[in-house]
Structures are given as C-alpha cells and as structure tokens.
GROMACS .gro file of C-alpha atoms in nm:
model
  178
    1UNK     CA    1  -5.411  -7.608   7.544
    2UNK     CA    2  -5.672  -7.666   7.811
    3UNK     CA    3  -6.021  -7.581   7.590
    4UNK     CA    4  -6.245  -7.905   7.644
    5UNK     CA    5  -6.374  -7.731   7.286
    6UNK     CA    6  -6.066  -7.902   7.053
    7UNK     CA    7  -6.048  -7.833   6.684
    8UNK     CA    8  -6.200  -8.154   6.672
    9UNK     CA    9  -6.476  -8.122   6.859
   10UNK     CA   10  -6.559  -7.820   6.698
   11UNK     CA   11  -6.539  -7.890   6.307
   12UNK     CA   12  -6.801  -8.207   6.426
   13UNK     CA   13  -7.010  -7.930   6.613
   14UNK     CA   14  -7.016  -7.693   6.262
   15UNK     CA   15  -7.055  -7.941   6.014
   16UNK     CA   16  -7.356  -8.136   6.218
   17UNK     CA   17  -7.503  -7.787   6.313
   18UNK     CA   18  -7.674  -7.474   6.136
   19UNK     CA   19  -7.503  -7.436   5.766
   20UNK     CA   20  -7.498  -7.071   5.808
   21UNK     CA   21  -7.258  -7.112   6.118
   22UNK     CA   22  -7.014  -7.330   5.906
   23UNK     CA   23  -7.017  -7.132   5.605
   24UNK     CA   24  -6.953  -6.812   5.818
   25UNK     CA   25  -6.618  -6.998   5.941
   26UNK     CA   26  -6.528  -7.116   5.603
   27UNK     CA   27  -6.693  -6.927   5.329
   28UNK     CA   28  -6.868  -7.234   5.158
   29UNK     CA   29  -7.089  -7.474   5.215
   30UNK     CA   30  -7.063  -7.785   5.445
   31UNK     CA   31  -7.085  -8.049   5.120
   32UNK     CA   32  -6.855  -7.864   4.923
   33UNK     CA   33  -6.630  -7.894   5.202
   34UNK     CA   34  -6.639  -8.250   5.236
   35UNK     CA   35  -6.630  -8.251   4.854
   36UNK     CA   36  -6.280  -8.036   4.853
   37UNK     CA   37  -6.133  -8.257   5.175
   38UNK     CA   38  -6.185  -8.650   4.945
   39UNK     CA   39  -6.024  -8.426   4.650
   40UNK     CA   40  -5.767  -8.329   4.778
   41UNK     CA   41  -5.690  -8.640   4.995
   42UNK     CA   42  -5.753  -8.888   4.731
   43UNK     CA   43  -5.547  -8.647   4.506
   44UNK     CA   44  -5.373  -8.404   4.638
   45UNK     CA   45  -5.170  -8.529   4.923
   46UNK     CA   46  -5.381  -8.405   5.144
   47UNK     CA   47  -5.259  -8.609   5.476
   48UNK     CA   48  -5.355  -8.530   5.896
   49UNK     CA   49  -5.169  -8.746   6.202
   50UNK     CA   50  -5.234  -8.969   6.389
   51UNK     CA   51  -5.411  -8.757   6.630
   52UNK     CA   52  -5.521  -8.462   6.362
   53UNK     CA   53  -5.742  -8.560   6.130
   54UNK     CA   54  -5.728  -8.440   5.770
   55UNK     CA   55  -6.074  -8.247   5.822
   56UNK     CA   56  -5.912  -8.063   6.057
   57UNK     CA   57  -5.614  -7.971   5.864
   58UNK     CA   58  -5.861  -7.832   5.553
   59UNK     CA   59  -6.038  -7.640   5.844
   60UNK     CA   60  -5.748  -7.492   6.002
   61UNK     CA   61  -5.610  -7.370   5.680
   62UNK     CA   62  -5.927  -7.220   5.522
   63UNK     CA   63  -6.015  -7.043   5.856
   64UNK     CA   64  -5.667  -6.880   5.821
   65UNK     CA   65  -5.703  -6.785   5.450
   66UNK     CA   66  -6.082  -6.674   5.531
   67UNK     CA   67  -6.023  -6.498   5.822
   68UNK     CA   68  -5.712  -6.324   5.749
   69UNK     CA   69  -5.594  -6.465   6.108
   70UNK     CA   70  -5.289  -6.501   6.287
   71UNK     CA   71  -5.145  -6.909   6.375
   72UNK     CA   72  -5.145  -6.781   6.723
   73UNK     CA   73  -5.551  -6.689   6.742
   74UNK     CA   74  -5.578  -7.019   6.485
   75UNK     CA   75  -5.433  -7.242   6.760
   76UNK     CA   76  -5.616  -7.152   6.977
   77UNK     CA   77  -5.962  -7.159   6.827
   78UNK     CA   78  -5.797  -7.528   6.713
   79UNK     CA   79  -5.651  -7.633   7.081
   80UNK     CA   80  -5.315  -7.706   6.885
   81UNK     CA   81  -4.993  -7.549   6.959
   82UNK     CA   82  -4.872  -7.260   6.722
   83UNK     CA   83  -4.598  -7.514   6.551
   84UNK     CA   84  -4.845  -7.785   6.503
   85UNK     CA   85  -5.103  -7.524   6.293
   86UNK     CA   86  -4.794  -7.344   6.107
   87UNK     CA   87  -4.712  -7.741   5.974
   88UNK     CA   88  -5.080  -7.831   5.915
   89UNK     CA   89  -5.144  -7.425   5.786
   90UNK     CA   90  -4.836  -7.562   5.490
   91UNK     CA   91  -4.978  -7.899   5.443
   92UNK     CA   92  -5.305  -7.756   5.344
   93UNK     CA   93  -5.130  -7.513   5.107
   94UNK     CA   94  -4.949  -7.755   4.955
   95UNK     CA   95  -5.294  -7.937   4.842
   96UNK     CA   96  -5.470  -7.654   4.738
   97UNK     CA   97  -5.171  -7.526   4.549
   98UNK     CA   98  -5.135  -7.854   4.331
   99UNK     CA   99  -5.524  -7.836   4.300
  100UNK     CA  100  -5.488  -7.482   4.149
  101UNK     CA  101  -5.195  -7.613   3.889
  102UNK     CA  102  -5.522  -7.800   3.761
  103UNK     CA  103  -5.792  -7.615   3.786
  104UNK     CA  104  -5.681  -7.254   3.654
  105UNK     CA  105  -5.573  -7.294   3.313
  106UNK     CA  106  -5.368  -7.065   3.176
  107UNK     CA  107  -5.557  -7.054   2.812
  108UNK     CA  108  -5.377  -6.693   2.700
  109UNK     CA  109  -5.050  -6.810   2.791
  110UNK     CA  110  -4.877  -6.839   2.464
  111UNK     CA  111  -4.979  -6.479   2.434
  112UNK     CA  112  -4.880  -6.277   2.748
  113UNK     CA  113  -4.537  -6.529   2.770
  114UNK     CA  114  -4.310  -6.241   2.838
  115UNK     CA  115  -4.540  -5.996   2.969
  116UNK     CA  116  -4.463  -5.819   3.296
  117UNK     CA  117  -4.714  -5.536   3.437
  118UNK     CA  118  -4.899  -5.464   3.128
  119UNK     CA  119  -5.179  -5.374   3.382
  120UNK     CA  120  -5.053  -5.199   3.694
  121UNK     CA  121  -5.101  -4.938   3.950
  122UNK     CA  122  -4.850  -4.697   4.124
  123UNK     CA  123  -4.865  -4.389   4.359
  124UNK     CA  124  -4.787  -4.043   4.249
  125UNK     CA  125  -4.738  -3.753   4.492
  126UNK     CA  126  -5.015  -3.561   4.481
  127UNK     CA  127  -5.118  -3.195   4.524
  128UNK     CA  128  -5.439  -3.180   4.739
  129UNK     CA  129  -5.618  -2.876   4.916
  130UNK     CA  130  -5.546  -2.926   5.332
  131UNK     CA  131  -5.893  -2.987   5.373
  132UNK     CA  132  -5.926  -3.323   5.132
  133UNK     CA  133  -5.579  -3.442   5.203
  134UNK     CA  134  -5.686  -3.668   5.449
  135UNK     CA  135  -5.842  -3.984   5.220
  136UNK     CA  136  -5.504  -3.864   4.984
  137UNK     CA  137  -5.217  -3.968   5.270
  138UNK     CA  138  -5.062  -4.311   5.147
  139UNK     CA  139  -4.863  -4.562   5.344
  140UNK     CA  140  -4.587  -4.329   5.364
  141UNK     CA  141  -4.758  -4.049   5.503
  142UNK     CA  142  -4.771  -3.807   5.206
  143UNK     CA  143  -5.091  -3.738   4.954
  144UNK     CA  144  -5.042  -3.958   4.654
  145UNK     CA  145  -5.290  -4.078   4.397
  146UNK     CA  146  -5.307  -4.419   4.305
  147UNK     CA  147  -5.269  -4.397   3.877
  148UNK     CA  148  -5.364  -4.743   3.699
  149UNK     CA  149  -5.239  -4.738   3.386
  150UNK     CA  150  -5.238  -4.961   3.098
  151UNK     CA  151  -4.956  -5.027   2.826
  152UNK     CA  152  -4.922  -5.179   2.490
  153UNK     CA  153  -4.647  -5.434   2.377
  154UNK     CA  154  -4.408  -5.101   2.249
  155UNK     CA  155  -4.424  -4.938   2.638
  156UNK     CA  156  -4.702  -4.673   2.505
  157UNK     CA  157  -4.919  -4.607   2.722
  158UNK     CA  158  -5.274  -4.672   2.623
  159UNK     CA  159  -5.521  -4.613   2.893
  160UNK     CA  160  -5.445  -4.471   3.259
  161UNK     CA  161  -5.704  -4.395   3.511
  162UNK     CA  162  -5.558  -4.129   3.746
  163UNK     CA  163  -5.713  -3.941   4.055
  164UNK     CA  164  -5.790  -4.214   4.333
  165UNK     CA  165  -5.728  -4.166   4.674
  166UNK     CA  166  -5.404  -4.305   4.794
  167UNK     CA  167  -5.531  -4.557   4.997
  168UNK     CA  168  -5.681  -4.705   4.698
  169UNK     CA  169  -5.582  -5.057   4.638
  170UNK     CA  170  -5.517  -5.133   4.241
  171UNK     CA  171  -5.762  -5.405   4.261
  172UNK     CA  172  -6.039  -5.129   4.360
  173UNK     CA  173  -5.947  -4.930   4.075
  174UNK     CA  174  -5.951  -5.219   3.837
  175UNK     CA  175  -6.285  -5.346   3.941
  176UNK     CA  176  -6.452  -5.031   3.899
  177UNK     CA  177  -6.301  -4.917   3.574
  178UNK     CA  178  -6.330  -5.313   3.443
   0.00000   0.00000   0.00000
C-alpha cells in the first residue's frame, strides 16, 4: 500500500472535519461513533494491534456494512492489505454481534418458539402480456410474481398479497402492505 492517505490518517481527517462527510462514510454521527467504539471496547471485545487502532477497526467494518463494499476496495480506501481488513472486517462483527445479543430483545419469543416462515414471500411463474414482461423477468430469467403470503399456526393461509413484479424483494412488499 503506497497511499500517504492511511486508514489512519483518514478516520482523524473525518472525525475532525465536516460531520456531513463522516456521516456519509458511516451513516451516523461522529459522537455516536465514538460512543459505539468505548462500548464495544470496554464491553464487547472490541480490540485493534499494535499498529491498527480500534477506531479503525469500527471504521473499516461499518464502511463495509454501509457501503455494501468489497475487502479489496475496503483495503484500499484503509491502506491495509486484503487479509488484514477480512481479520479486522470479523473482529468488528464479532463486537457488534454480542452487542446485538443485548440490545434486541426477543420479547415475543415464548410465542413464535417453533415458528418457521409464518411471513414469507416466493416467486410464481407468471403469465404477462410481451409488452409488460420486462419489470416481470426474475433472477432466472422467466416472468414470475413475487406472492407474500401469510399463514396461521394450522398452515391456512390467511392473507397473501400477490401481483408484484418479480424483481420485487419481500421486504418491499412487506413494507408497503405493513
């Protein structure tokens, strides 16, 4: 890595400059950041090395996870090589999931125990004119319609929302029916 911009040198540049800049590269604000990093290193195992610091590990895994991006474009940005993020990237993951053991409480537990898929989507082949089938075509290449549907504890079904595209994603339809 030849950058003279390291990972380093560029979490101190975002969280001393504009807060619009860091929250763009991290989707929150620069206190709740430093808020998050003391939790989870005071609590959460959170750890760095001797020449990565811990700040840098938090930023390197929530600019993955809010970016969608690759370790590749991730070490880079960082100045790290791709092994070095992919063990940081799972050190940060491994804090934030035994923070989420304790902050999402699973209240309705004792009542969905067994429950698998009582809300769910699926595609269905679909018959569409040539001249819509175009938003229809699915992953696979044919039409479909992506069919939420609901069931009750005796596998009846009690509400189904049919007649989105096929490139729907389930969450979509649940969000706008919900």
């Amino acid at each position: 890595m030849t950058s003279k911009q390291t990972g380093e040198k560029w979490m101190a540049e975002l969280l001393t400059g504009h807060p619009d800049r860091f929250f763009d590269n991290f989707h929150m604000s620069k206190q709740i950041f430093l808020d998050l990093l003391i939790l989870l290193e005071e609590s959460y195992g959170l750890k760095g090395s001797r020449r990565t610091a811990t700040k840098e590990v938090l930023g390197m895994t929530l600019y993955i996870l809010g970016h969608h991006e690759t370790l590749r474009k991730t070490s880079e940005r960082f100045q790290h090589s791709t092994e070095t993020v992919s063990r940081f990237f799972e050190e940060g993951l491994r804090a934030l999931t035994r923070l989420s053991m304790d902050i999402i409480a699973p209240r309705y537990m004792p009542f969905f125990k067994d429950c698998i898929g009582v809300i769910d989507g699926t595609h269905v082949d679909a018959c569409i004119p040539i001249h819509e089938q175009v938003a229809y075509i699915g992953r696979h290449g044919s039409p479909t319609q992506n069919v939420m549907a609901v069931c009750d504890f005796n596998m009846c079904f009690t509400y189904v929302v049919p007649g989105w595209e096929g490139s729907a994603h389930d969450s979509r339809i649940y969000h706008r029916v919900v």
